[in-house]
Amino acid sequence: MASLLSASKSLSELIRTKPLSSSVGNINVIETGDNNVTICYLPYLHPFTGDGTPINNIGQYEGLAAIFLAMEHLNTGDGAIIPELDGIHQRCPLRFTTKAFDTNLQERVGVNHIIHLTDRSKTDQLLPCAILGSAASSISMPTSIISGLRGFPQISPISTSTTLDDKTQYKLFGRTIPNDDGTAIPLLKKLTSWGVHYLAVLHSDDAYGNAFAEGIRLGAQREAPNLLVQTVEISTGADDEAISKAVQQLKELQYTYFFGIIFPEEFVDRVMTEAYNQGIAGTGQHTWLFSDSVGSTVTGRGFPVGSPLEKAYRGTGVLSAVGGIPGIESFDKLTTFMQQIGENEEDLSLIGAHLPQDYSSEISVNHSIVTSQEAFLKAPGIVAPFLYDAVIALGLASCGLVETSGNNEYFTGEELFQAFINTTINGTSGLIVLDPNTGTRDPRSAFFSLINFIVDEDAGLDQDLVQFKGAETDLFKAGDWESLVPYTFNSGSSDIPSDLPVLETIPNYLSTGLIVVGSILCAIIVALALSFSFWANFYSNKKVVRSSQPIFLHIISAGTILMGLSIIPFTIDLGVTDQKGADTACMSFPWLLTIGFSLTFSALFTKTYRINQIMRSAARFQRLKLTPADVIKPMIALLTINVLVLTVWTVVDPRQRKTVVVSQDSFDRDLETYGTCNSEYDFIFLAILGTINIGSLLYAVFQAYKARDISTELQESSYIFMAMALILLVSLIGIPVMIIARENITAFYFVSVCLIFVVSASVLLLIFIPKILAIGGSSSGSDGRGVSRVGSMVWKKSAVQSELEKEILELKRLLLMREKTVCKDCAARDVGDSKNCNESSLEDFGAEIRQESDEGYNGFLKNPSEAKSDPNEE
């Protein structure tokens, strides 16, 4: 295959054999006899070695090949990649050449090279037309200050520090890559698309690292205000202790996304090993991305399986501007030309001859360690396209200046720089558009790529070794990311990890044990109520049941069932249902509890009120007829008021299940919460319902207290009083405990459920058990005195009734005898109107009898134990 760099090779031979005649401005002239050759010299500053050993980075070597290719196209007028170059060698007398200089990644070395190259007093060396480089911003800064002061433009392919935009210091510095602020935009957009809100940046404590980190921080404020960026600096030469402290700072942030602006390879390895040891790399939850300063640090190496670095590097990635993408015609052509150069020994020899050597050392640098790699010149990396475009832009700018000057006058460095930044071409890295104020490429005209480091299954290594390869997963162009293939994270999955450690919030849902306890208590209440209701219906013909009116017993059972069932919605929280279901349960609880309470205690109130009315009428010897419809009216009124209040509450301000935060972490995430039911006017409605029902309870207690001495068979007043007094006592103790334990869901639930159970069970047991025992005792006979005994209980109902009936019979007998006596007296006095005489006399006598009866009855109530019964009375 013919050489692609033949013109460049010939020019190199000419420069080596012919002495430099003169320099005009920044242009070199060599006299050849017939025609003078005007040379634009573009020296290339880049780090090739460190401590005499080649840096394992193919990019800088491919960059030199790209420079030679661009110069070949300028020198021969080849427009195969850039059409504007067609025939340019005929229009422009300039010829272009280069040579590489090694900065050794040291500012001092780079500065020395610049001082030497720009020394106009040395007439035996080529003066630069412009300078290509350097790579690191930390070296580009001091070198471009010197080159700018001496009138030589300096164009970098990959120095990205925003500080270099300052034209007061870096007068003639330009670049074909966007600055760090421009690089921050695609980084921030990618992180935002992943839903990341927290990013930690670990950066080298130098001009490049500081400026890049600051660019990300400022870019986040403009482009992603919801993304919080924290920076941690570290010296490139840091020892293990300093690295440990820096990583510890990252760990203390508790972030899971990190962006590293660190180099070189050995230093990156030490940082990632420490990150793994401290648990912020290789965990499957942490994601590390790097700037293009990492380069090929991760790829092309074998890592022992299970080693810290193998785990830490898995799923990492590099975000960088790229020189182009496959499918773009100019980039594809550049790739083809580079591959052809790699297959031609003459071209490879030319490139090797222009690689830097340390002439101060007796040991020559063996660059073949890199150039002999199989991947060399197979595909353009990051550096090559930017360098190719930089040379082409400089060539077009310089030729344009020569053409406008009439080939007789050449240009200064300042003129070339102005022409360069105003040059726009459609290069291999896309459309080249430079900011005329800074000389920096507009990021909207560049491509950015996200390279994902994944296991190379075809590496052919031993089973105990793993090699990673770079897979391009996303491409940034025209201001937006385009996904090519899914990104594989450290976990081995494409599922995007959380940007913070996994948080286990303690929701304080009810435990299964508590739910079981509540369900059992609810079942006991319902079972008791249904059993007692069935018993009342079964024995409805018995005098004990009839005297209590079965309808009220059934109402009491129904009320306690509703109160027991209120435990069910009280048990429902967001741990067992969704928000809608929890909201429904919240409003169901006061409905069931209030209606059940209202039914139960209005029935008890009505029963005691009925007893007191009957006994008060009996005390006056008045006949009183009370139907169920008469005594149920207060119950209906109380129930109606409760329903009305509950309805208004449900419509106007329904209760909802809300989460109350107990504590949060430093990111305002909930560490512990508990659920509660409330609404905006919760307190008002609870106060109204409490006033109504507690008021009715107190009044019922008062009525029960008045009827406490009335016999059980004429309504179980004493037991009603005992039940309501017990409920009142339990409420006075339980309700304050509930309020105190409001934030302790377990205690609050348990106390509330127990309170409901005690209230319901005490009513049922104290109302029904005495009746059951009474019926059981009557079936076993009496004590022969008309007093039924069940266990230790003495039922006084027969004695009372017998005594009253005897008194009534005696009164009737006396009344009849008095009537006869009065009639005789009237006849003896010869009273004409015997009817009036009888009525007057009877009224006086009746008043006397009633007074005696009242005194006797009241005396009986005060000391009912003195009542005697007829031994023969049933």
PDB file of C-alpha atoms in Angstrom, residues 4-9 11-12 15 39-44 63-78 81 85 88-89 94-100 129-132 334 341 350 354 387-395 399:
ATOM      1  CA  LEU A   4      -0.434   8.342   2.764  1.00  0.00           C
ATOM      2  CA  LEU A   5       2.098  10.731   4.275  1.00  0.00           C
ATOM      3  CA  SER A   6       4.589  10.982   1.412  1.00  0.00           C
ATOM      4  CA  ALA A   7       4.441  14.775   1.178  1.00  0.00           C
ATOM      5  CA  SER A   8       4.970  15.150   4.875  1.00  0.00           C
ATOM      6  CA  LYS A   9       7.890  12.750   4.702  1.00  0.00           C
ATOM      7  CA  LEU A  11       9.079  17.991   3.773  1.00  0.00           C
ATOM      8  CA  SER A  12      10.647  16.482   6.845  1.00  0.00           C
ATOM      9  CA  ILE A  15      13.907  20.519   6.762  1.00  0.00           C
ATOM     10  CA  ILE A  39       6.834  26.576   6.393  1.00  0.00           C
ATOM     11  CA  CYS A  40       4.124  26.843   9.048  1.00  0.00           C
ATOM     12  CA  TYR A  41       5.541  24.868  11.967  1.00  0.00           C
ATOM     13  CA  LEU A  42       3.007  23.443  14.441  1.00  0.00           C
ATOM     14  CA  PRO A  43       4.868  21.736  17.317  1.00  0.00           C
ATOM     15  CA  TYR A  44       2.810  19.285  19.380  1.00  0.00           C
ATOM     16  CA  GLY A  63      -3.029  12.427  17.887  1.00  0.00           C
ATOM     17  CA  LEU A  64       0.380  12.764  16.227  1.00  0.00           C
ATOM     18  CA  ALA A  65      -0.834  10.562  13.361  1.00  0.00           C
ATOM     19  CA  ALA A  66      -3.913  12.771  12.958  1.00  0.00           C
ATOM     20  CA  ILE A  67      -1.700  15.883  12.853  1.00  0.00           C
ATOM     21  CA  PHE A  68       0.414  14.391  10.064  1.00  0.00           C
ATOM     22  CA  LEU A  69      -2.717  13.367   8.153  1.00  0.00           C
ATOM     23  CA  ALA A  70      -4.176  16.875   8.362  1.00  0.00           C
ATOM     24  CA  MET A  71      -0.878  18.399   7.228  1.00  0.00           C
ATOM     25  CA  GLU A  72      -0.702  15.929   4.337  1.00  0.00           C
ATOM     26  CA  HIS A  73      -4.153  17.032   3.198  1.00  0.00           C
ATOM     27  CA  LEU A  74      -3.133  20.700   3.474  1.00  0.00           C
ATOM     28  CA  ASN A  75       0.170  20.140   1.680  1.00  0.00           C
ATOM     29  CA  THR A  76      -1.416  18.180  -1.163  1.00  0.00           C
ATOM     30  CA  GLY A  77      -4.777  19.947  -1.404  1.00  0.00           C
ATOM     31  CA  ASP A  78      -6.667  16.753  -0.596  1.00  0.00           C
ATOM     32  CA  ILE A  81     -12.396  14.742   4.380  1.00  0.00           C
ATOM     33  CA  LEU A  85      -8.972  21.811   1.078  1.00  0.00           C
ATOM     34  CA  ILE A  88      -5.452  24.667  -1.479  1.00  0.00           C
ATOM     35  CA  HIS A  89      -1.802  23.755  -2.051  1.00  0.00           C
ATOM     36  CA  LEU A  94       2.534  27.489   2.991  1.00  0.00           C
ATOM     37  CA  ARG A  95       3.623  23.975   3.861  1.00  0.00           C
ATOM     38  CA  PHE A  96       2.929  22.442   7.245  1.00  0.00           C
ATOM     39  CA  THR A  97       5.035  20.270   9.496  1.00  0.00           C
ATOM     40  CA  THR A  98       5.198  19.216  13.135  1.00  0.00           C
ATOM     41  CA  LYS A  99       7.194  17.556  15.851  1.00  0.00           C
ATOM     42  CA  ALA A 100       6.086  16.109  19.214  1.00  0.00           C
ATOM     43  CA  CYS A 129       3.328  29.298  13.415  1.00  0.00           C
ATOM     44  CA  ALA A 130       1.166  28.168  16.338  1.00  0.00           C
ATOM     45  CA  ILE A 131       1.482  25.560  19.089  1.00  0.00           C
ATOM     46  CA  LEU A 132      -0.693  22.484  19.460  1.00  0.00           C
ATOM     47  CA  LEU A 334     -10.867   9.868   9.232  1.00  0.00           C
ATOM     48  CA  ILE A 341      -1.648   4.711   8.177  1.00  0.00           C
ATOM     49  CA  LEU A 350       7.572   8.752   9.954  1.00  0.00           C
ATOM     50  CA  HIS A 354       8.811  12.511  15.265  1.00  0.00           C
ATOM     51  CA  LEU A 387      -6.238  17.645  16.651  1.00  0.00           C
ATOM     52  CA  TYR A 388      -7.110  16.989  13.020  1.00  0.00           C
ATOM     53  CA  ASP A 389      -9.725  19.740  13.094  1.00  0.00           C
ATOM     54  CA  ALA A 390      -7.376  22.125  14.932  1.00  0.00           C
ATOM     55  CA  VAL A 391      -4.668  21.720  12.268  1.00  0.00           C
ATOM     56  CA  ILE A 392      -7.165  22.124   9.425  1.00  0.00           C
ATOM     57  CA  ALA A 393      -8.653  25.263  11.007  1.00  0.00           C
ATOM     58  CA  LEU A 394      -5.183  26.758  11.543  1.00  0.00           C
ATOM     59  CA  GLY A 395      -4.215  25.846   7.992  1.00  0.00           C
ATOM     60  CA  CYS A 399      -3.634  30.364   4.096  1.00  0.00           C
TER      61      CYS A 399
END
